[in-house]
Coordinates of C-alpha atoms in Angstrom, one line a residue:
M1 CA 199.6 6.4 292.6
S2 CA 199.4 2.9 291.7
T3 CA 197.4 -0.7 290.5
T4 CA 196.2 -2.6 293.2
I5 CA 195.7 -6.9 291.9
R6 CA 195.4 -9.3 294.0
A7 CA 198.2 -12.0 294.3
P8 CA 197.8 -15.3 292.6
G9 CA 198.9 -18.2 294.6
V10 CA 197.3 -21.1 296.2
L11 CA 200.2 -21.0 299.8
D12 CA 197.7 -19.0 301.9
T13 CA 196.4 -21.5 305.2
N14 CA 199.5 -22.6 306.9
F15 CA 202.6 -20.7 308.8
A16 CA 204.4 -19.6 305.1
T17 CA 202.5 -16.5 305.2
K18 CA 204.2 -15.4 307.8
S19 CA 207.8 -16.4 306.5
I20 CA 210.3 -14.5 304.6
V21 CA 212.0 -16.7 302.4
L22 CA 215.8 -16.4 302.0
V23 CA 218.6 -17.1 299.6
G24 CA 222.2 -16.2 299.2
W25 CA 225.2 -17.2 296.9
V26 CA 228.6 -17.5 298.4
L27 CA 230.9 -16.1 294.8
D28 CA 234.4 -16.2 294.4
K29 CA 235.5 -13.5 293.0
P30 CA 234.3 -9.3 293.5
I31 CA 231.6 -8.8 291.3
E32 CA 230.2 -4.9 291.2
P33 CA 227.4 -3.6 292.9
E34 CA 226.6 -1.3 290.6
K35 CA 226.4 -3.5 287.6
V36 CA 223.9 -5.9 289.6
E37 CA 221.9 -3.1 290.5
A38 CA 220.8 -2.1 287.4
A39 CA 219.8 -5.7 285.8
W40 CA 217.6 -5.6 289.6
G41 CA 216.0 -2.3 288.1
A42 CA 215.1 -3.6 285.0
L43 CA 214.1 -6.4 286.3
N44 CA 211.6 -4.8 288.2
N45 CA 211.0 -2.7 285.4
A46 CA 210.0 -5.8 283.4
W47 CA 208.4 -7.2 286.5
P48 CA 206.8 -4.5 288.4
V49 CA 204.9 -7.0 291.2
L50 CA 208.9 -7.0 292.5
S51 CA 208.7 -3.3 293.7
A52 CA 205.1 -4.1 294.8
R53 CA 203.9 -3.0 298.1
L54 CA 201.8 -5.9 299.8
R55 CA 198.6 -5.9 301.8
H56 CA 196.5 -7.5 303.2
N57 CA 192.8 -7.1 302.2
K58 CA 189.6 -8.7 303.1
N59 CA 191.2 -12.3 303.7
K60 CA 193.2 -11.3 300.2
W61 CA 197.0 -10.4 300.0
E62 CA 197.7 -7.6 297.3
Y63 CA 200.1 -6.0 295.3
H64 CA 200.3 -2.1 295.2
I65 CA 202.2 -1.8 292.0
P66 CA 203.6 1.5 292.0
T67 CA 203.8 3.5 288.6
S68 CA 207.5 3.7 288.4
P69 CA 209.1 0.2 290.2
H70 CA 212.0 1.0 288.4
T71 CA 212.4 4.2 291.0
T72 CA 210.9 1.8 294.2
Y73 CA 212.6 -1.0 294.0
S74 CA 215.0 -2.3 297.5
F75 CA 218.5 -2.9 296.5
G76 CA 221.2 -2.9 299.3
R77 CA 225.3 -3.1 298.9
L78 CA 228.1 -3.3 301.4
S79 CA 231.6 -3.6 301.1
L80 CA 234.0 -4.7 303.9
D81 CA 237.7 -5.0 303.8
G82 CA 239.6 -8.4 304.0
S83 CA 238.7 -12.1 302.8
I84 CA 235.1 -14.0 303.0
H85 CA 236.8 -16.3 305.9
E86 CA 237.6 -13.3 307.8
H87 CA 233.6 -12.6 308.4
Y88 CA 232.1 -15.4 307.5
E89 CA 233.3 -19.3 307.3
Y90 CA 230.3 -21.3 305.1
S91 CA 230.1 -25.0 304.2
S92 CA 232.2 -26.6 302.1
P93 CA 232.3 -29.7 300.1
A94 CA 234.1 -32.5 301.6
K95 CA 235.2 -36.0 300.4
T96 CA 233.0 -38.3 302.7
I97 CA 229.2 -37.4 304.4
S98 CA 229.2 -34.2 306.5
C99 CA 226.6 -32.2 309.0
S100 CA 227.5 -29.0 309.4
K101 CA 225.7 -26.2 311.2
K102 CA 224.7 -23.6 309.6
T103 CA 225.2 -20.1 310.3
S104 CA 222.8 -17.4 309.0
P105 CA 224.9 -14.0 308.7
L106 CA 222.4 -11.1 307.7
H107 CA 224.7 -8.7 308.8
L108 CA 226.4 -10.0 305.6
Y109 CA 223.6 -11.6 302.9
M110 CA 221.0 -8.7 304.2
P111 CA 221.4 -5.9 306.5
Y112 CA 219.0 -3.2 304.9
G113 CA 216.5 -5.8 304.3
P114 CA 213.2 -6.9 306.2
R115 CA 213.3 -8.8 309.4
S116 CA 209.5 -10.0 309.6
M117 CA 206.7 -9.9 307.2
K118 CA 205.8 -7.0 309.5
D119 CA 208.5 -4.7 308.1
I120 CA 207.0 -5.4 304.7
V121 CA 202.9 -5.5 305.0
N122 CA 203.0 -2.2 307.6
C123 CA 205.8 -0.4 305.6
D124 CA 206.7 0.9 302.6
R125 CA 209.2 -1.3 301.5
A126 CA 209.0 -3.4 298.1
V127 CA 208.6 -6.9 298.4
A128 CA 211.7 -8.4 297.0
H129 CA 215.1 -6.9 298.4
L130 CA 218.5 -8.1 296.6
H131 CA 222.1 -6.6 298.5
V132 CA 225.3 -7.3 297.4
T133 CA 228.2 -7.7 299.7
T134 CA 231.9 -7.6 298.2
F135 CA 235.2 -8.5 299.9
A136 CA 239.0 -8.4 298.6
D137 CA 238.7 -11.7 297.1
G138 CA 234.4 -12.7 296.7
S139 CA 231.0 -11.5 297.1
L140 CA 228.1 -12.0 299.1
V141 CA 224.6 -12.3 297.1
G142 CA 221.4 -12.7 299.1
L143 CA 217.5 -12.0 297.9
A144 CA 214.3 -12.0 300.4
I145 CA 210.4 -12.4 299.4
P146 CA 207.8 -13.4 301.2
H147 CA 206.9 -16.9 301.0
V148 CA 202.6 -15.8 300.4
V149 CA 204.4 -14.4 297.3
S150 CA 206.6 -16.8 295.7
D151 CA 208.2 -20.3 296.2
A152 CA 211.4 -21.7 295.5
G153 CA 210.0 -22.4 291.8
G154 CA 209.3 -18.4 291.5
L155 CA 212.8 -17.6 293.1
A156 CA 214.2 -19.8 290.5
A157 CA 212.8 -18.1 287.4
I158 CA 213.0 -14.4 289.8
I159 CA 216.9 -15.2 290.0
H160 CA 217.8 -17.1 286.7
A161 CA 216.2 -13.4 284.5
L162 CA 217.9 -11.6 286.9
E163 CA 221.6 -13.4 285.1
G164 CA 220.1 -13.4 282.2
L165 CA 219.8 -9.6 282.5
I166 CA 223.1 -9.2 284.5
N167 CA 225.5 -11.0 281.4
G168 CA 223.9 -8.9 279.2
G169 CA 220.7 -10.6 277.9
P170 CA 217.1 -9.0 277.0
P171 CA 214.6 -8.3 279.3
P172 CA 212.8 -10.9 280.4
A173 CA 208.6 -11.7 279.0
P174 CA 206.5 -9.3 280.9
Q175 CA 204.3 -11.3 283.4
D176 CA 201.1 -12.1 282.8
S177 CA 198.5 -11.3 285.7
V178 CA 196.0 -13.3 285.3
D179 CA 195.4 -15.9 287.9
P180 CA 195.8 -19.3 286.4
Y181 CA 194.2 -20.8 289.3
A182 CA 191.3 -19.1 288.9
S183 CA 189.0 -21.2 286.4
Y184 CA 189.7 -24.0 289.5
A185 CA 188.0 -21.5 292.2
M186 CA 184.2 -23.5 293.4
S187 CA 181.6 -22.2 294.9
T188 CA 182.4 -22.7 298.6
T189 CA 179.1 -24.2 299.2
Q190 CA 179.9 -27.4 297.1
D191 CA 180.8 -30.0 298.6
V192 CA 184.4 -30.6 297.4
P193 CA 186.0 -34.0 299.3
A194 CA 189.5 -33.8 300.7
P195 CA 192.3 -35.0 299.1
P196 CA 194.4 -37.8 300.3
N197 CA 195.4 -37.6 303.8
W198 CA 194.1 -34.1 304.1
R199 CA 191.3 -32.8 306.4
L200 CA 189.9 -29.9 307.7
V201 CA 189.4 -29.8 312.1
N202 CA 186.3 -29.1 314.0
I203 CA 187.1 -25.7 316.8
A204 CA 187.3 -28.0 319.3
E205 CA 190.5 -29.8 317.4
T206 CA 192.1 -26.6 316.4
I207 CA 192.2 -25.4 319.7
S208 CA 194.0 -28.6 321.0
V209 CA 196.4 -27.8 317.5
Y210 CA 197.0 -24.2 318.6
V211 CA 197.9 -24.8 322.1
Q212 CA 200.3 -28.1 321.1
A213 CA 201.6 -25.6 318.6
I214 CA 202.0 -23.0 321.7
W215 CA 203.4 -25.7 324.4
T216 CA 205.9 -26.8 321.7
E217 CA 207.1 -23.2 320.8
L218 CA 208.0 -22.6 324.6
F219 CA 208.9 -25.4 326.0
G220 CA 209.9 -27.8 323.2
A221 CA 213.6 -28.7 322.2
A222 CA 215.0 -25.4 320.3
M223 CA 215.7 -26.6 316.7
E224 CA 219.1 -26.3 314.3
N225 CA 219.7 -25.4 311.0
R226 CA 222.4 -27.7 309.4
D227 CA 224.3 -28.8 306.2
I228 CA 224.7 -32.1 305.2
Y229 CA 227.1 -32.7 301.8
F230 CA 226.7 -36.1 300.4
P231 CA 229.3 -36.9 297.9
A232 CA 228.7 -38.0 294.7
E233 CA 230.0 -41.2 294.9
D234 CA 227.4 -41.4 298.1
V235 CA 224.9 -40.4 296.4
K236 CA 225.7 -43.4 293.9
R237 CA 225.8 -45.7 296.7
I238 CA 222.5 -44.8 298.9
K239 CA 220.8 -44.8 295.8
S240 CA 222.4 -48.1 294.6
D241 CA 221.4 -49.6 298.0
A242 CA 218.2 -48.7 297.4
M243 CA 217.4 -50.4 294.4
E244 CA 218.9 -53.4 295.7
D245 CA 216.4 -53.6 298.4
I246 CA 213.7 -53.4 296.5
R247 CA 215.1 -56.1 293.7
K248 CA 215.5 -58.1 296.6
E249 CA 211.6 -57.5 297.9
H250 CA 210.1 -57.4 294.5
G251 CA 212.1 -59.4 292.4
K252 CA 215.2 -59.0 290.1
D253 CA 213.2 -57.9 287.3
T254 CA 211.0 -55.7 288.7
N255 CA 209.8 -52.3 287.3
L256 CA 209.9 -50.6 290.7
W257 CA 212.4 -48.1 290.7
V258 CA 213.1 -44.9 292.5
S259 CA 215.2 -41.4 292.6
S260 CA 217.9 -40.6 294.1
S261 CA 216.4 -37.8 295.8
D262 CA 213.2 -40.4 297.0
A263 CA 216.7 -42.4 298.2
I264 CA 218.6 -39.7 299.8
L265 CA 215.3 -38.7 301.7
A266 CA 214.7 -41.9 302.9
F267 CA 218.0 -42.2 304.1
C268 CA 217.8 -38.5 306.0
L269 CA 214.3 -40.1 307.3
K270 CA 216.0 -43.2 308.9
C271 CA 219.0 -40.7 310.7
A272 CA 215.9 -38.5 311.5
H273 CA 214.2 -41.5 313.3
V274 CA 215.9 -43.2 314.8
D275 CA 215.5 -47.0 316.8
T276 CA 211.7 -45.4 318.6
Y277 CA 209.3 -47.8 320.2
S278 CA 206.4 -45.5 319.3
S279 CA 203.2 -46.2 317.3
A280 CA 202.3 -42.7 316.7
P281 CA 201.9 -42.4 312.8
L282 CA 204.2 -40.3 310.6
N283 CA 203.1 -38.2 308.1
V284 CA 205.6 -36.8 305.3
F285 CA 205.0 -33.7 303.4
Y286 CA 206.1 -33.3 300.3
T287 CA 206.0 -30.4 298.6
A288 CA 205.9 -30.9 294.7
N289 CA 205.4 -28.1 292.5
I290 CA 202.6 -27.9 289.7
R291 CA 204.2 -25.4 287.1
K292 CA 205.0 -27.8 284.6
L293 CA 202.0 -30.4 285.0
F294 CA 199.6 -26.5 285.1
G295 CA 202.4 -25.4 281.9
L296 CA 202.5 -22.5 283.4
P297 CA 205.1 -19.6 281.9
S298 CA 208.4 -19.3 283.0
T299 CA 208.2 -16.2 284.0
F300 CA 205.3 -16.9 286.9
M301 CA 207.0 -16.3 290.0
H302 CA 203.9 -16.7 292.3
N303 CA 202.9 -19.8 294.8
S304 CA 202.8 -23.5 293.0
V305 CA 203.0 -25.7 295.5
A306 CA 201.2 -28.3 295.9
Y307 CA 201.7 -30.0 299.5
I308 CA 201.5 -34.0 298.9
I309 CA 201.1 -36.9 302.4
T310 CA 202.7 -40.2 302.1
D311 CA 200.0 -42.7 303.7
T312 CA 201.1 -42.9 307.4
L313 CA 203.7 -45.5 308.9
P314 CA 204.5 -46.0 312.5
L315 CA 207.3 -44.3 314.2
S316 CA 208.7 -47.7 315.6
S317 CA 209.0 -49.2 311.4
I318 CA 211.3 -46.1 310.0
P319 CA 214.6 -47.9 312.2
T320 CA 213.0 -51.4 310.7
I321 CA 212.1 -51.2 307.1
S322 CA 214.4 -51.0 304.7
L323 CA 216.0 -48.1 302.8
G324 CA 214.5 -49.5 299.9
A325 CA 210.7 -49.6 300.7
L326 CA 210.9 -46.4 302.6
A327 CA 211.8 -44.8 299.4
L328 CA 209.5 -46.6 297.3
H329 CA 207.2 -45.6 299.8
I330 CA 207.9 -42.2 298.7
R331 CA 208.2 -42.5 295.2
K332 CA 204.8 -44.4 295.0
T333 CA 203.2 -41.4 296.9
I334 CA 205.0 -38.9 294.5
E335 CA 203.8 -40.7 291.0
V336 CA 200.1 -41.2 292.5
Q337 CA 199.4 -37.8 294.0
T338 CA 201.2 -35.6 291.3
T339 CA 199.0 -36.3 288.2
K340 CA 197.1 -33.5 286.7
P341 CA 193.3 -35.5 288.2
A342 CA 194.6 -35.6 292.1
V343 CA 196.3 -32.5 291.7
E344 CA 193.5 -30.5 290.5
K345 CA 191.4 -32.4 293.1
W346 CA 193.5 -30.9 295.6
L347 CA 193.9 -27.2 294.7
R348 CA 189.8 -27.0 293.5
W349 CA 189.6 -28.3 297.5
R350 CA 191.9 -25.5 298.6
L351 CA 190.4 -22.9 296.8
V352 CA 187.1 -23.4 298.4
N353 CA 188.6 -23.6 301.8
E354 CA 191.0 -20.6 301.4
G355 CA 191.6 -18.8 303.8
K356 CA 190.4 -21.6 307.1
L357 CA 193.1 -21.9 309.2
Q358 CA 191.5 -25.7 310.3
I359 CA 193.2 -27.4 307.1
C360 CA 195.2 -30.0 308.4
F361 CA 196.6 -33.5 308.3
D362 CA 194.6 -36.9 308.5
P363 CA 195.4 -38.1 311.0
W364 CA 195.8 -34.5 313.2
R365 CA 197.7 -35.6 316.4
G366 CA 200.0 -37.6 314.6
K367 CA 203.7 -36.4 313.9
W368 CA 204.9 -35.3 310.3
Q369 CA 207.7 -34.4 308.7
I370 CA 208.1 -31.7 305.9
T371 CA 210.5 -32.0 303.2
T372 CA 211.1 -30.5 300.1
N373 CA 213.1 -30.2 296.4
W374 CA 214.8 -27.9 295.7
R375 CA 217.6 -29.6 293.2
E376 CA 216.1 -28.8 289.5
M377 CA 216.2 -25.5 290.6
D378 CA 220.0 -25.2 289.5
L379 CA 220.3 -22.4 292.6
L380 CA 224.3 -23.3 292.7
K381 CA 224.3 -23.2 288.5
I382 CA 223.7 -19.2 289.2
D383 CA 226.2 -16.9 285.9
Y384 CA 227.3 -13.6 288.0
S385 CA 230.3 -13.7 285.4
G386 CA 228.9 -10.0 283.9
G387 CA 229.4 -8.4 287.2
L388 CA 232.8 -8.8 287.4
E389 CA 234.8 -6.1 288.6
K390 CA 235.8 -3.9 285.4
G391 CA 234.8 -6.6 283.4
G392 CA 237.9 -8.4 284.0
P393 CA 238.1 -11.8 282.4
G394 CA 236.8 -15.2 283.6
E395 CA 234.2 -16.6 285.5
V396 CA 232.1 -16.0 288.8
R397 CA 231.7 -19.8 290.8
C398 CA 228.9 -19.8 293.3
K399 CA 231.1 -21.8 295.9
Y400 CA 228.1 -22.4 298.4
L401 CA 224.6 -21.8 298.2
W402 CA 222.5 -20.5 301.9
M403 CA 219.2 -21.0 302.5
D404 CA 216.9 -19.8 305.6
G405 CA 213.8 -18.1 306.8
L406 CA 212.1 -15.1 309.0
G407 CA 209.6 -15.6 310.4
P408 CA 208.5 -19.1 312.8
V409 CA 210.1 -21.7 313.5
L410 CA 210.4 -24.7 310.9
R411 CA 210.3 -28.0 313.1
N412 CA 210.8 -31.1 311.4
W413 CA 212.2 -30.7 308.1
I414 CA 214.7 -31.8 305.2
G415 CA 215.3 -29.9 302.2
L416 CA 217.3 -31.6 298.8
I417 CA 218.8 -28.0 297.9
A418 CA 221.2 -28.1 295.2
D419 CA 223.7 -30.2 293.2
E420 CA 227.7 -29.6 293.2
P421 CA 228.6 -29.5 289.0
D422 CA 230.3 -33.5 290.3
G423 CA 227.0 -34.6 291.2
G424 CA 227.6 -33.9 295.2
L425 CA 224.3 -32.9 296.9
W426 CA 223.5 -30.2 299.6
V427 CA 220.8 -31.1 302.1
A428 CA 219.8 -28.8 305.1
G429 CA 217.5 -29.8 307.7
T430 CA 216.2 -28.2 311.5
F431 CA 216.0 -30.6 313.7
S432 CA 216.5 -30.7 317.2
K433 CA 220.4 -30.8 318.9
Q434 CA 219.4 -34.2 319.8
T435 CA 218.5 -35.6 316.4
W436 CA 221.7 -33.9 314.8
E437 CA 224.1 -35.2 317.8
D438 CA 222.1 -38.8 318.3
R439 CA 225.7 -41.1 317.2
R440 CA 222.8 -43.8 315.7
G441 CA 221.7 -41.4 312.8
F442 CA 223.4 -37.5 311.7
G443 CA 225.7 -37.4 315.0
K444 CA 228.0 -40.4 312.9
F445 CA 228.1 -37.0 310.2
I446 CA 229.6 -34.8 312.2
H447 CA 233.6 -34.0 312.0
D448 CA 233.7 -30.5 313.9

């Protein structure tokens, strides 16, 4: 027996509905899989949606929640001899900005997990899968969940709730099954204006978009997923350089400002788009999370992503405008488009056009750059100490945060992932090998 509820959330009209988010932690001590599984079972009991079977019914995503979620959760374990480094070379913080290839050893992070959305939608498999692999000197923890179910904020809610249970805390508060976005749904006959830089493309334009996507997939340059590490001193320097540019261009007493995230993102955009004569317009997609703005509870694990888009800039301007000007261009977009009225307008438009794949950015034939910011999730600070083998003393430190995805290859993506305790910053991205190795950009920071 099961209960069926509609999956709440706003991520319904793009490639992410075919993607599975993968996140993993490299831990510096072995932990007991039995303790993690017990905590995972308790969390599934508190939040039965984690054990649900995901189905697509009449263009709507549904959870089929089993009557006894604690017996139907998805968990895997693996024990390997030897050191972690005998099996897996992961990136480590460096003394200078460094760019390194990222490997995705699914056979270590989740050997028994899903490999595609079909594995979840067409099979008797729980929505979320957790895995633990232990070594002589450490552990790996991997989590997989469909992107249509959860975003980074939801993933953080899941893993922080699990952290509390592993360390002996009480079960988290139950999840509210009420869709917090339902009140923003409007009649599809109503004329809801598009938010800035969004549009609905017509049939001919839709065909053109798909043809271009297929052509790129078949004949475009292969994408590489890499890590970029910024030591704390460089994070401070890059922000300082951006602020200095702003003071030069707007006066030393200006109130204009940018965050370190704005500055690092601008720095990466300049590395990705070096000297070019192209006048093609560039849109920067910035994924803003609307949990705080809407006052959603910490237990809300479903999608709360609002895509905001900067006003277009010609590609040729990226290398020529200052770091500060580019960072400020991003900051102004975030400030204007993440006010509550602006997000409510985006949400109403999104819900009215739910399920319409013709949604696209404007100008629809322009270039695009997707960016995400996970820094406030604190995913490097997860404490697994309660899972230590034999209850040994000490604490478990997370040495590396791995993230990847299953599904369509995400092109032209930059993610601000996590901060190290000393202030260093991990960034990830997917670009072509040519872009990564261009010595005028990212190639300057490849040291292997």
